[in-house]
Short mmCIF file of C-alpha atoms in Angstrom, two decimals:
data_model
loop_
_atom_site.label_atom_id
_atom_site.label_comp_id
_atom_site.label_asym_id
_atom_site.label_seq_id
_atom_site.Cartn_x
_atom_site.Cartn_y
_atom_site.Cartn_z
CA ILE A 1 15.71 -12.71 -28.33
CA VAL A 2 12.81 -11.22 -26.38
CA ASP A 3 13.20 -10.81 -22.62
CA LYS A 4 9.67 -11.84 -21.68
CA GLU A 5 9.81 -10.47 -18.13
CA ALA A 6 11.11 -7.12 -19.38
CA LYS A 7 8.40 -6.96 -22.05
CA ARG A 8 5.70 -7.87 -19.54
CA GLY A 9 6.99 -5.14 -17.22
CA GLN A 10 6.98 -2.64 -20.09
CA ILE A 11 3.33 -3.42 -20.85
CA THR A 12 2.36 -3.35 -17.17
CA ARG A 13 3.94 0.07 -16.66
CA ALA A 14 2.13 1.40 -19.71
CA ALA A 15 -1.15 -0.07 -18.43
CA THR A 16 -0.62 1.62 -15.05
CA ALA A 17 -0.19 5.01 -16.72
CA VAL A 18 -3.21 4.50 -19.01
CA PHE A 19 -5.50 3.30 -16.21
CA ALA A 20 -4.38 6.17 -13.96
CA ARG A 21 -5.26 8.64 -16.72
CA LYS A 22 -8.46 7.10 -18.08
CA GLY A 23 -9.68 4.73 -15.37
CA PHE A 24 -10.47 1.07 -15.92
CA GLN A 25 -13.78 1.68 -17.68
CA GLY A 26 -12.42 4.42 -19.93
CA ALA A 27 -9.24 2.64 -20.99
CA SER A 28 -8.99 0.11 -23.79
CA VAL A 29 -6.52 -2.64 -24.62
CA ASP A 30 -5.63 -0.65 -27.73
CA ASP A 31 -4.75 2.36 -25.54
CA VAL A 32 -2.39 0.22 -23.50
CA ALA A 33 -0.79 -1.38 -26.57
CA GLU A 34 -0.17 2.05 -28.08
CA ALA A 35 1.32 3.41 -24.84
CA ALA A 36 3.57 0.35 -24.53
CA GLY A 37 4.68 0.58 -28.15
CA VAL A 38 3.54 -2.96 -28.97
CA SER A 39 0.88 -4.49 -31.20
CA GLN A 40 -2.36 -5.82 -29.77
CA GLY A 41 -1.21 -9.30 -30.80
CA THR A 42 1.95 -8.94 -28.72
CA LEU A 43 -0.04 -7.64 -25.76
CA TYR A 44 -2.44 -10.58 -25.92
CA GLY A 45 0.58 -12.87 -25.80
CA TYR A 46 1.10 -11.69 -22.22
CA PHE A 47 -2.37 -10.77 -21.01
CA ARG A 48 -5.72 -12.34 -21.89
CA ASN A 49 -7.82 -9.21 -21.49
CA LYS A 50 -8.15 -5.80 -19.86
CA GLU A 51 -9.01 -7.39 -16.52
CA ASP A 52 -5.66 -9.22 -16.56
CA LEU A 53 -3.88 -5.93 -17.22
CA PHE A 54 -5.74 -4.23 -14.39
CA TYR A 55 -4.87 -7.08 -12.06
CA ALA A 56 -1.19 -6.90 -13.08
CA THR A 57 -0.91 -3.18 -12.35
CA PHE A 58 -1.90 -3.71 -8.73
CA GLU A 59 0.24 -6.79 -8.40
CA ALA A 60 3.25 -4.76 -9.58
CA PHE A 61 2.38 -1.80 -7.34
CA GLN A 62 1.97 -4.07 -4.33
CA GLY A 63 5.30 -5.77 -5.01
CA GLU A 64 7.08 -2.43 -5.23
CA MET A 65 5.47 -1.22 -2.01
CA VAL A 66 6.43 -4.38 -0.12
CA GLU A 67 10.02 -4.04 -1.31
CA GLN A 68 10.21 -0.39 -0.19
CA CYS A 69 8.64 -1.23 3.18
CA ALA A 70 11.11 -4.07 3.72
CA LEU A 71 14.04 -1.70 3.05
CA ALA A 72 12.61 0.88 5.47
CA MET A 73 12.18 -1.75 8.17
CA ALA A 74 15.73 -3.03 7.67
CA ALA A 75 17.15 0.49 8.06
CA GLY A 76 15.72 1.04 11.55
CA LYS A 77 17.43 -0.19 14.71
CA SER A 78 14.55 -0.32 17.19
CA ALA A 79 11.02 -1.56 16.54
CA ARG A 80 9.83 2.04 16.89
CA GLU A 81 12.29 3.25 14.23
CA LYS A 82 11.31 0.41 11.91
CA LEU A 83 7.61 1.12 12.30
CA ALA A 84 8.15 4.85 11.78
CA GLY A 85 10.14 4.09 8.63
CA LEU A 86 7.43 1.76 7.37
CA LEU A 87 4.73 4.41 7.82
CA ALA A 88 6.90 7.15 6.29
CA VAL A 89 7.56 5.06 3.17
CA THR A 90 3.85 4.28 2.86
CA VAL A 91 2.79 7.92 3.23
CA ASP A 92 5.39 9.04 0.69
CA ALA A 93 4.22 6.35 -1.74
CA LEU A 94 0.61 7.49 -1.31
CA LYS A 95 1.62 11.05 -2.13
CA LYS A 96 3.82 10.08 -5.09
CA ASN A 97 1.21 7.75 -6.58
CA ILE A 98 -1.94 9.69 -5.69
CA GLN A 99 -3.07 9.46 -9.33
CA MET A 100 -3.46 5.72 -8.69
CA PHE A 101 -6.01 6.24 -5.94
CA PRO A 102 -9.06 6.29 -8.26
CA LEU A 103 -7.90 2.85 -9.44
CA THR A 104 -8.01 1.69 -5.84
CA LEU A 105 -11.64 2.78 -5.71
CA GLU A 106 -12.32 0.86 -8.92
CA LEU A 107 -10.60 -2.18 -7.45
CA TRP A 108 -12.78 -1.94 -4.33
CA ALA A 109 -15.83 -1.76 -6.60
CA ALA A 110 -14.65 -4.75 -8.63
CA ALA A 111 -14.09 -6.69 -5.43
CA SER A 112 -17.65 -6.05 -4.25
CA SER A 113 -19.62 -7.09 -7.32
CA GLY A 114 -19.46 -8.39 -10.86
CA PRO A 115 -17.83 -11.45 -12.45
CA ALA A 116 -14.33 -10.50 -11.26
CA ARG A 117 -15.45 -10.16 -7.64
CA ARG A 118 -13.54 -13.12 -6.19
CA ARG A 119 -10.33 -12.44 -8.06
CA PHE A 120 -10.09 -8.81 -7.02
CA ALA A 121 -11.31 -9.52 -3.49
CA VAL A 122 -8.34 -11.88 -3.13
CA VAL A 123 -6.00 -9.10 -4.32
CA MET A 124 -7.33 -6.63 -1.77
CA GLU A 125 -7.35 -9.18 1.03
CA GLY A 126 -3.77 -10.16 0.30
CA MET A 127 -2.57 -6.57 0.15
CA TYR A 128 -4.17 -5.63 3.46
CA ARG A 129 -3.12 -8.87 5.14
CA GLU A 130 0.51 -8.43 4.11
CA PHE A 131 0.72 -4.85 5.34
CA ARG A 132 -1.06 -5.66 8.61
CA GLY A 133 1.36 -8.56 9.06
CA MET A 134 4.36 -6.23 8.81
CA VAL A 135 2.91 -3.90 11.43
CA VAL A 136 1.97 -6.77 13.76
CA GLU A 137 5.50 -8.18 13.49
CA LEU A 138 7.03 -4.85 14.50
CA LEU A 139 4.60 -4.34 17.37
CA GLU A 140 5.27 -7.83 18.71
CA THR A 141 9.02 -7.27 18.41
CA GLY A 142 8.68 -3.99 20.30
CA LYS A 143 6.71 -5.70 23.05
CA ALA A 144 9.30 -8.46 23.35
CA GLN A 145 12.12 -5.90 23.56
CA GLY A 146 10.34 -3.80 26.18
CA GLU A 147 9.66 -0.83 23.90
CA PHE A 148 5.89 -1.21 23.72
CA ARG A 149 3.33 -2.05 26.36
CA LYS A 150 2.46 -5.71 26.80
CA ASP A 151 -1.29 -5.00 26.68
CA VAL A 152 -1.13 -3.58 23.13
CA GLU A 153 -3.41 -5.68 20.91
CA SER A 154 -1.14 -5.83 17.87
CA ALA A 155 -3.70 -7.09 15.33
CA ALA A 156 -6.25 -4.41 16.29
CA VAL A 157 -3.66 -1.61 16.22
CA ALA A 158 -2.37 -2.80 12.84
CA ALA A 159 -5.89 -2.85 11.39
CA TRP A 160 -6.55 0.70 12.59
CA LEU A 161 -3.25 1.97 11.20
CA VAL A 162 -3.97 0.45 7.79
CA GLY A 163 -7.49 1.86 7.83
CA GLY A 164 -6.13 5.26 8.84
CA LEU A 165 -3.70 5.27 5.92
CA ASP A 166 -6.56 4.47 3.53
CA GLY A 167 -8.60 7.33 4.97
CA LEU A 168 -5.65 9.71 4.79
CA ALA A 169 -5.12 8.85 1.12
CA LEU A 170 -8.79 9.49 0.40
CA GLN A 171 -8.64 12.91 2.09
CA TYR A 172 -5.43 13.81 0.27
CA TRP A 173 -6.96 12.83 -3.06
CA PHE A 174 -9.71 15.41 -2.48
CA ASP A 175 -7.51 18.02 -0.79
CA GLN A 176 -3.84 18.00 -1.74
CA SER A 177 -3.08 20.99 0.50
CA ILE A 178 -2.81 18.43 3.32
CA ASP A 179 0.78 18.06 4.57
CA LEU A 180 0.96 14.28 4.80
CA ARG A 181 4.39 14.17 6.41
CA ALA A 182 3.58 16.78 9.08
CA TRP A 183 0.24 15.16 9.93
CA THR A 184 1.91 11.77 10.19
CA ARG A 185 4.54 13.14 12.56
CA SER A 186 1.83 14.72 14.72
CA PHE A 187 -0.14 11.49 14.80
CA LEU A 188 2.94 9.41 15.69
CA ALA A 189 3.84 11.72 18.57
CA ILE A 190 0.51 10.81 20.18
CA PHE A 191 0.64 7.19 19.04
CA TRP A 192 4.03 6.56 20.66
CA ARG A 193 2.81 7.96 23.97
CA GLY A 194 -0.10 5.53 23.86
CA ILE A 195 1.83 2.31 23.18
CA SER A 196 5.31 2.94 24.60
CA VAL A 197 6.51 1.61 27.93
CA GLU A 198 6.80 4.43 30.44
CA LYS A 199 10.09 4.87 32.24
CA LYS A 200 9.91 6.01 35.85
CA ARG A 201 12.93 6.37 38.09
CA GLY A 202 14.98 4.15 35.86
CA ARG A 203 12.44 1.30 35.86
CA LYS A 204 10.23 0.22 32.98
CA GLN A 205 6.54 -0.17 33.62
CA SER A 206 3.88 -1.53 31.29
#
């Protein structure tokens, strides 16, 4: 009896490793089948083509990231702790999976042109929208609880944080001497001062 979900996951993990090593253009379906230890016929029973495999690797990566972010958010008590945990998990994932970053660039390229444009554009849009949504939720919770200033534009701040993480990953890909954790802590020290409610003489002011 074949566990189809387990087999699909096995092939997807192999595809992730192959794409990370060879890139989308350099990899072949045969490479993935060999890495997964299955025949091409078996692989085609789960995926129609290389594009499907490429799509599945990012779908799996996104699902894993969302799960890790949700756990980090659940562990924090305040909105600030939850947001700090969310960013820490994301930065650690960027560092751990930096070999995947060239695939992100290929996905951006696929989303901007070619026959797969719409499909991959939807993937990127969904990924960014989901992450921004998590940040917005935490910022709004912090505002409601009196942690963050009422005039913080949550959607704009979330968009800049997501863009900053993308830029940080790009810099780290080129220069891995960057201390991602230390730089994130330094950034957050300034960030908290900008959005947090000031406390003066025992009273909170926005």
